[in-house]
CSV table of C-alpha atoms in Angstrom, one decimal:
chain,number,residue,atom,x,y,z
A,1054,UNK,CA,68.9,126.6,98.3
A,1055,UNK,CA,72.1,124.5,98.4
A,1056,UNK,CA,72.6,122.6,101.6
A,1057,UNK,CA,76.3,122.2,102.3
A,1058,UNK,CA,77.5,118.9,103.7
A,1059,UNK,CA,77.5,119.7,107.5
A,1060,UNK,CA,80.5,117.4,108.2
A,1061,UNK,CA,82.6,119.9,106.2
A,1062,UNK,CA,80.7,123.2,106.1
A,1063,UNK,CA,78.0,124.9,108.1
A,1064,UNK,CA,74.9,126.7,107.1
A,1065,UNK,CA,72.8,127.2,104.0
A,1066,UNK,CA,73.7,129.5,101.2
A,1067,UNK,CA,72.0,130.7,98.1
A,1068,UNK,CA,74.0,129.8,95.0
A,1069,UNK,CA,75.8,132.7,93.4
A,1070,UNK,CA,75.1,135.2,96.1
A,1071,UNK,CA,78.0,136.9,97.9
A,1072,UNK,CA,77.8,136.5,101.6
A,1073,UNK,CA,79.0,138.4,104.6
A,1074,UNK,CA,80.1,136.3,107.6
A,1075,UNK,CA,83.1,135.6,109.7
A,1076,UNK,CA,84.6,134.3,106.4
A,1077,UNK,CA,83.4,136.9,104.0
A,1078,UNK,CA,85.7,135.7,101.3
A,1079,UNK,CA,83.7,132.5,100.8
A,1080,UNK,CA,81.4,132.2,97.9
A,1081,UNK,CA,79.6,129.7,95.8
A,1082,UNK,CA,80.3,129.6,92.0
A,1083,UNK,CA,77.4,129.8,89.7
A,1084,UNK,CA,78.8,127.2,87.4
A,1085,UNK,CA,79.1,124.3,89.9
A,1086,UNK,CA,77.6,125.4,93.2
A,1087,UNK,CA,80.8,124.4,94.9
A,1088,UNK,CA,81.9,126.2,98.0
A,1089,UNK,CA,85.3,127.8,97.2
A,1090,UNK,CA,87.0,129.5,100.1
A,1091,UNK,CA,89.0,128.8,103.2
A,1092,UNK,CA,87.6,125.3,103.9
A,1093,UNK,CA,90.1,122.7,102.8
A,1094,UNK,CA,90.1,118.9,102.8
A,1095,UNK,CA,92.2,115.8,102.1
A,1096,UNK,CA,90.8,113.9,99.1
A,1097,UNK,CA,90.7,110.1,99.4
A,1098,UNK,CA,90.7,108.4,95.9
A,1099,UNK,CA,89.6,105.9,97.0
A,1100,UNK,CA,89.3,103.1,99.5
A,1101,UNK,CA,86.0,102.2,97.9
A,1102,UNK,CA,87.5,101.4,94.5
A,1103,UNK,CA,90.8,101.6,92.5
A,1104,UNK,CA,90.5,105.0,90.8
A,1105,UNK,CA,94.1,105.1,89.4
A,1106,UNK,CA,93.8,101.6,87.8
A,1107,UNK,CA,90.3,102.0,86.3
A,1108,UNK,CA,89.1,105.6,86.5
A,1109,UNK,CA,92.1,107.7,85.7
A,1110,UNK,CA,90.4,109.5,82.8
A,1111,UNK,CA,87.4,110.2,85.0
A,1112,UNK,CA,89.6,111.6,87.7
A,1113,UNK,CA,91.6,113.9,85.4
A,1114,UNK,CA,88.3,115.1,83.9
A,1115,UNK,CA,87.0,116.0,87.3
A,1116,UNK,CA,90.2,117.6,88.3
A,1117,UNK,CA,90.0,119.9,85.2
A,1118,UNK,CA,86.4,120.7,86.1
A,1119,UNK,CA,87.3,121.4,89.7
A,1120,UNK,CA,84.7,119.2,91.4
A,1121,UNK,CA,83.0,115.9,91.5
A,1122,UNK,CA,79.8,114.5,92.9
A,1123,UNK,CA,79.6,111.7,95.4
A,1124,UNK,CA,76.6,109.6,96.6
A,1125,UNK,CA,76.3,108.6,100.2
A,1126,UNK,CA,76.3,104.8,100.0
A,1127,UNK,CA,74.0,104.5,103.0
A,1128,UNK,CA,71.4,107.2,102.5
A,1129,UNK,CA,71.7,107.9,98.8
A,1130,UNK,CA,72.2,111.7,99.3
A,1131,UNK,CA,74.3,113.5,96.7
A,1132,UNK,CA,76.9,116.0,97.6
A,1133,UNK,CA,79.6,118.0,95.7
A,1134,UNK,CA,83.3,117.9,96.5
A,1135,UNK,CA,85.5,120.7,95.4
A,1136,UNK,CA,88.8,119.6,93.7
A,1137,UNK,CA,89.9,123.2,93.2
A,1138,UNK,CA,93.5,123.9,94.5
A,1139,UNK,CA,92.3,126.3,97.1
A,1140,UNK,CA,90.0,123.6,98.6
A,1141,UNK,CA,92.4,120.6,98.5
A,1142,UNK,CA,95.1,119.9,101.2
A,1143,UNK,CA,96.3,116.8,99.3
A,1144,UNK,CA,95.3,113.5,97.7
A,1145,UNK,CA,95.6,110.0,99.1
A,1146,UNK,CA,95.3,107.4,96.3
A,1147,UNK,CA,94.6,103.7,97.0
A,1148,UNK,CA,95.7,101.4,94.2
A,1149,UNK,CA,97.1,98.2,92.9
A,1150,UNK,CA,98.0,99.8,89.5
A,1151,UNK,CA,99.2,103.4,89.2
A,1152,UNK,CA,100.2,103.2,85.6
A,1153,UNK,CA,97.1,104.8,84.0
A,1154,UNK,CA,97.7,107.8,86.2
A,1155,UNK,CA,101.5,107.9,85.9
A,1156,UNK,CA,101.6,110.5,83.1
A,1157,UNK,CA,99.4,112.9,85.1
A,1158,UNK,CA,101.4,113.2,88.3
A,1159,UNK,CA,102.6,116.7,87.7
A,1160,UNK,CA,99.1,117.9,86.8
A,1161,UNK,CA,97.8,116.4,90.0
A,1162,UNK,CA,100.6,118.1,92.1
A,1163,UNK,CA,99.5,121.4,90.7
A,1164,UNK,CA,96.3,121.0,92.8
A,1165,UNK,CA,97.9,119.4,95.9
A,1166,UNK,CA,100.5,116.9,97.2
A,1167,UNK,CA,99.8,113.2,96.8
A,1168,UNK,CA,100.5,110.1,98.7
A,1169,UNK,CA,99.9,106.6,97.2
A,1170,UNK,CA,98.8,103.7,99.3
A,1171,UNK,CA,100.0,100.9,97.0
A,1172,UNK,CA,98.8,97.4,97.7
A,1173,UNK,CA,101.1,94.5,96.7
A,1174,UNK,CA,100.5,91.1,98.1
A,1175,UNK,CA,101.5,88.7,95.3
A,1176,UNK,CA,98.7,86.3,96.1
A,1177,UNK,CA,97.8,83.4,93.8
A,1178,UNK,CA,95.3,84.1,91.0
A,1179,UNK,CA,92.7,82.0,92.8
A,1180,UNK,CA,92.4,84.8,95.4
A,1181,UNK,CA,93.4,87.8,93.3
A,1182,UNK,CA,92.1,87.2,89.8
A,1183,UNK,CA,93.3,90.2,87.8
A,1184,UNK,CA,95.8,92.4,89.6
A,1185,UNK,CA,99.0,93.3,87.8
A,1186,UNK,CA,101.9,91.0,88.5
A,1187,UNK,CA,103.9,91.9,91.7
A,1188,UNK,CA,107.1,92.6,89.8
A,1189,UNK,CA,105.4,95.3,87.7
A,1190,UNK,CA,103.8,96.8,90.8
A,1191,UNK,CA,107.2,96.9,92.5
A,1192,UNK,CA,108.7,98.6,89.5
A,1193,UNK,CA,106.0,101.3,89.6
A,1194,UNK,CA,106.5,101.9,93.3
A,1195,UNK,CA,110.2,102.5,92.6
A,1196,UNK,CA,109.3,104.9,89.8
A,1197,UNK,CA,106.9,106.8,92.0
A,1198,UNK,CA,109.4,107.1,94.8
A,1199,UNK,CA,112.1,108.3,92.4
A,1200,UNK,CA,109.6,110.9,91.1
A,1201,UNK,CA,107.7,112.0,94.2
A,1202,UNK,CA,110.1,110.9,97.0
A,1203,UNK,CA,109.9,107.9,99.3
A,1204,UNK,CA,107.5,109.6,101.7
A,1205,UNK,CA,104.9,109.7,98.9
A,1206,UNK,CA,104.6,105.9,98.7
A,1207,UNK,CA,103.3,103.5,101.3
A,1208,UNK,CA,103.2,99.8,100.8
A,1209,UNK,CA,100.1,97.9,101.9
A,1210,UNK,CA,100.3,94.2,102.6
A,1211,UNK,CA,96.7,94.1,103.2
A,1212,UNK,CA,94.7,92.1,103.9
A,1213,UNK,CA,96.5,89.1,105.2
A,1214,UNK,CA,94.5,86.0,104.0
A,1215,UNK,CA,95.4,82.6,105.4
A,1216,UNK,CA,94.4,79.6,103.4
A,1217,UNK,CA,96.0,76.3,102.3
A,1218,UNK,CA,97.5,78.1,99.4
A,1219,UNK,CA,98.7,81.0,101.5
A,1220,UNK,CA,99.6,79.5,104.9
A,1221,UNK,CA,101.6,81.4,107.5
A,1222,UNK,CA,104.9,80.1,106.3
A,1223,UNK,CA,104.1,81.2,102.7
A,1224,UNK,CA,103.4,84.7,104.0
A,1225,UNK,CA,106.8,84.9,105.7
A,1226,UNK,CA,108.6,83.9,102.6
A,1227,UNK,CA,106.4,86.1,100.3
A,1228,UNK,CA,106.7,89.1,102.6
A,1229,UNK,CA,110.4,88.8,102.9
A,1230,UNK,CA,110.8,88.8,99.1
A,1231,UNK,CA,108.6,91.9,98.7
A,1232,UNK,CA,110.1,93.8,101.6
A,1233,UNK,CA,113.6,93.1,100.3
A,1234,UNK,CA,112.6,94.5,96.9
A,1235,UNK,CA,111.2,97.6,98.5
A,1236,UNK,CA,114.0,98.3,100.9
A,1237,UNK,CA,115.0,102.0,100.5
A,1238,UNK,CA,111.9,102.6,98.4
A,1239,UNK,CA,109.2,103.0,101.2
A,1240,UNK,CA,109.4,103.7,104.9
A,1241,UNK,CA,106.1,102.1,106.0
A,1242,UNK,CA,104.1,99.0,105.4
A,1243,UNK,CA,100.5,98.8,106.4
A,1244,UNK,CA,99.0,95.5,107.3
A,1245,UNK,CA,95.7,94.0,108.6
A,1246,UNK,CA,94.0,90.7,108.7
A,1247,UNK,CA,91.0,90.1,106.4
A,1248,UNK,CA,87.7,91.3,108.0
A,1249,UNK,CA,85.2,88.6,107.4
A,1250,UNK,CA,82.2,90.6,106.4
A,1251,UNK,CA,79.2,88.7,105.0
A,1252,UNK,CA,80.1,89.8,101.4
A,1253,UNK,CA,83.8,88.9,101.9
A,1254,UNK,CA,82.9,85.4,103.2
A,1255,UNK,CA,80.5,84.9,100.3
A,1256,UNK,CA,83.1,85.8,97.7
A,1257,UNK,CA,85.9,83.9,99.4
A,1258,UNK,CA,83.7,80.8,99.6
A,1259,UNK,CA,82.9,81.1,95.9
A,1260,UNK,CA,86.6,81.5,95.0
A,1261,UNK,CA,87.5,78.5,97.2
A,1262,UNK,CA,84.8,76.3,95.6
A,1263,UNK,CA,85.9,77.3,92.1
A,1264,UNK,CA,89.6,76.9,92.6
A,1265,UNK,CA,89.6,74.1,95.1
A,1266,UNK,CA,91.3,75.6,98.1
A,1267,UNK,CA,90.3,76.1,101.7
A,1268,UNK,CA,90.5,79.4,103.7
A,1269,UNK,CA,90.2,80.1,107.4
A,1270,UNK,CA,89.9,83.0,109.8
A,1271,UNK,CA,92.7,82.1,112.3
A,1272,UNK,CA,92.3,82.5,116.0
A,1273,UNK,CA,93.6,85.6,117.7
A,1274,UNK,CA,96.9,84.2,118.8
A,1275,UNK,CA,97.8,82.9,115.4
A,1276,UNK,CA,97.0,86.3,113.8
A,1277,UNK,CA,99.0,88.2,116.3
A,1278,UNK,CA,102.0,85.8,116.0
A,1279,UNK,CA,102.1,86.1,112.2
A,1280,UNK,CA,101.8,89.9,112.2
A,1281,UNK,CA,104.5,90.2,114.8
A,1282,UNK,CA,106.9,88.1,112.6
A,1283,UNK,CA,106.1,90.1,109.5
A,1284,UNK,CA,106.7,93.3,111.5
A,1285,UNK,CA,110.2,92.0,112.4
A,1286,UNK,CA,110.9,91.4,108.8
A,1287,UNK,CA,109.7,94.9,107.9
A,1288,UNK,CA,112.0,96.5,110.5
A,1289,UNK,CA,115.0,94.5,109.1
A,1290,UNK,CA,114.3,96.2,105.7
A,1291,UNK,CA,114.0,99.7,107.2
A,1292,UNK,CA,110.2,100.0,107.3
A,1293,UNK,CA,107.8,100.9,110.1
A,1294,UNK,CA,105.1,98.2,110.3
A,1295,UNK,CA,101.7,99.6,111.1
A,1296,UNK,CA,98.3,97.9,111.6
A,1297,UNK,CA,95.1,99.3,110.1
A,1298,UNK,CA,92.2,99.5,112.5
A,1299,UNK,CA,92.8,96.3,114.5
A,1300,UNK,CA,94.0,97.6,117.9
A,1301,UNK,CA,93.4,94.2,119.6
A,1302,UNK,CA,96.2,92.7,117.4
A,1303,UNK,CA,98.9,95.3,118.1
A,1304,UNK,CA,102.3,94.0,119.4
A,1305,UNK,CA,105.5,95.7,120.4
A,1306,UNK,CA,106.6,95.7,116.8
A,1307,UNK,CA,103.4,97.1,115.4
A,1308,UNK,CA,101.9,100.6,115.8
A,1309,UNK,CA,98.5,101.8,114.7
A,1310,UNK,CA,98.2,103.0,111.1
A,1311,UNK,CA,97.0,106.4,109.9
A,1312,UNK,CA,96.3,105.6,106.3
A,1313,UNK,CA,95.1,109.1,105.6
A,1314,UNK,CA,98.2,110.7,107.1
A,1315,UNK,CA,98.2,114.5,107.2
A,1316,UNK,CA,101.8,114.6,108.5
A,1317,UNK,CA,103.0,112.6,105.6
A,1318,UNK,CA,101.2,114.9,103.1
A,1319,UNK,CA,102.8,117.9,104.8
A,1320,UNK,CA,106.2,116.2,104.4
A,1321,UNK,CA,105.6,115.5,100.8
A,1322,UNK,CA,104.1,118.9,99.9
A,1323,UNK,CA,106.2,121.1,102.1
A,1324,UNK,CA,103.1,123.1,103.1
A,1325,UNK,CA,101.8,123.1,106.6
A,1326,UNK,CA,98.1,122.4,107.2
A,1327,UNK,CA,96.0,121.0,110.0
A,1328,UNK,CA,93.6,118.1,109.8
A,1329,UNK,CA,91.7,116.6,112.8
A,1330,UNK,CA,91.7,112.9,113.4
A,1331,UNK,CA,88.5,111.4,112.2
A,1332,UNK,CA,88.6,107.6,111.8
A,1333,UNK,CA,85.8,105.7,110.1
A,1334,UNK,CA,85.8,102.8,112.5
A,1335,UNK,CA,87.2,101.8,115.9
A,1336,UNK,CA,91.0,101.9,116.0
A,1337,UNK,CA,91.2,104.0,112.8
A,1338,UNK,CA,93.6,107.0,113.2
A,1339,UNK,CA,93.0,108.5,109.8
A,1340,UNK,CA,92.8,112.3,109.4
A,1341,UNK,CA,89.5,113.7,108.2
A,1342,UNK,CA,89.1,113.4,104.5
A,1343,UNK,CA,86.5,113.2,101.7
A,1344,UNK,CA,86.4,110.0,99.7
A,1345,UNK,CA,85.3,110.4,96.1
A,1346,UNK,CA,84.9,106.7,95.1
A,1347,UNK,CA,82.0,104.3,95.0
A,1348,UNK,CA,81.4,100.8,96.1
A,1349,UNK,CA,80.9,97.9,93.6
A,1350,UNK,CA,82.9,99.6,90.9
A,1351,UNK,CA,86.3,97.8,91.1
A,1352,UNK,CA,86.7,94.9,88.6
A,1353,UNK,CA,90.0,93.6,90.0
A,1354,UNK,CA,88.0,90.6,91.4
A,1355,UNK,CA,89.9,90.1,94.7
A,1356,UNK,CA,88.0,87.5,96.6
A,1357,UNK,CA,88.4,89.1,100.0
A,1358,UNK,CA,87.4,92.7,99.0
A,1359,UNK,CA,85.2,94.5,101.4
A,1360,UNK,CA,84.1,97.1,98.8
A,1361,UNK,CA,82.5,94.7,96.4
A,1362,UNK,CA,79.3,92.7,97.1
A,1363,UNK,CA,79.1,91.0,93.7
A,1364,UNK,CA,82.1,90.9,91.3
A,1365,UNK,CA,79.9,90.6,88.2
A,1366,UNK,CA,78.1,93.8,89.3
A,1367,UNK,CA,81.4,95.6,89.7
A,1368,UNK,CA,82.5,94.6,86.2
A,1369,UNK,CA,79.2,95.7,84.8
A,1370,UNK,CA,79.4,99.1,86.5
A,1371,UNK,CA,82.9,99.5,85.2
A,1372,UNK,CA,81.8,98.7,81.6
A,1373,UNK,CA,78.9,101.2,81.9
A,1374,UNK,CA,81.0,103.9,83.4
A,1375,UNK,CA,81.1,107.3,81.6
A,1376,UNK,CA,84.4,109.1,82.2
A,1377,UNK,CA,82.7,112.4,81.5
A,1378,UNK,CA,80.1,112.0,84.2
A,1379,UNK,CA,80.5,114.1,87.3
A,1380,UNK,CA,79.9,111.1,89.6
A,1381,UNK,CA,81.8,107.7,89.7
A,1382,UNK,CA,78.9,105.6,90.9
């Protein structure tokens, strides 16, 4: 018996057996055991890691096979996710480097429309040890917008990290330069302040000790003031400023973000579909999706990262990765 993930499908079905139900055109394939039928989903790839930067070959292999396998990070259960065109409403990619995936854009679009959540912060190397330089990322965003349309690319200035090497004034100057370069390229910038999880605090403390800087989690009023000023800059450059899952910090110039945005995917793909709102934390307005990434697999080494407990472990997992395996981690 194959137990389908109940957040997406209902019931238990025997692999390979045709079924009669309210949806009698649904069936399970003998080869993969994936439910192929009317049930469709947005695929998130991935807020847990940077698939375009480090796992582009794996992703394209899985796309050709029509499915991948994902492990629940909390319970350890395994479940299959169909990547077949009839089961995909679209893709949302989260990345700091799209280049390894750039030659595959048309192949991906044969399965479904895509939106790229592209993070560019231009932080010092003490905080972001190995991301591509900002000018290269900006070039790639322009290339993506030229190829896919401006609605297909969203800029993320996220998270906002305040330290003595990135004080509030530094952010205003830095953000102004980036926003100016992206004027006419994107229509939205997503922001949020760093969430100080235990793993983020540990990694930020280690980076600060190594590089000799001091970081802080500013008080509410300072966070709101800086975000409001950045939002004004964004508006000046033709961008809507949105805030990711921090409703207490919203201002008149900031609206809540929906990073998994079904409407944007409809605009990009030109095909109507419906997706219910199903955020993964308070204040999250994302549409329901299935994330196919894995924690502790991104070797970018950003000190503030919520998805990496130990940076050396992430590098080791990346080195040990098999691009032909059906599961990322």
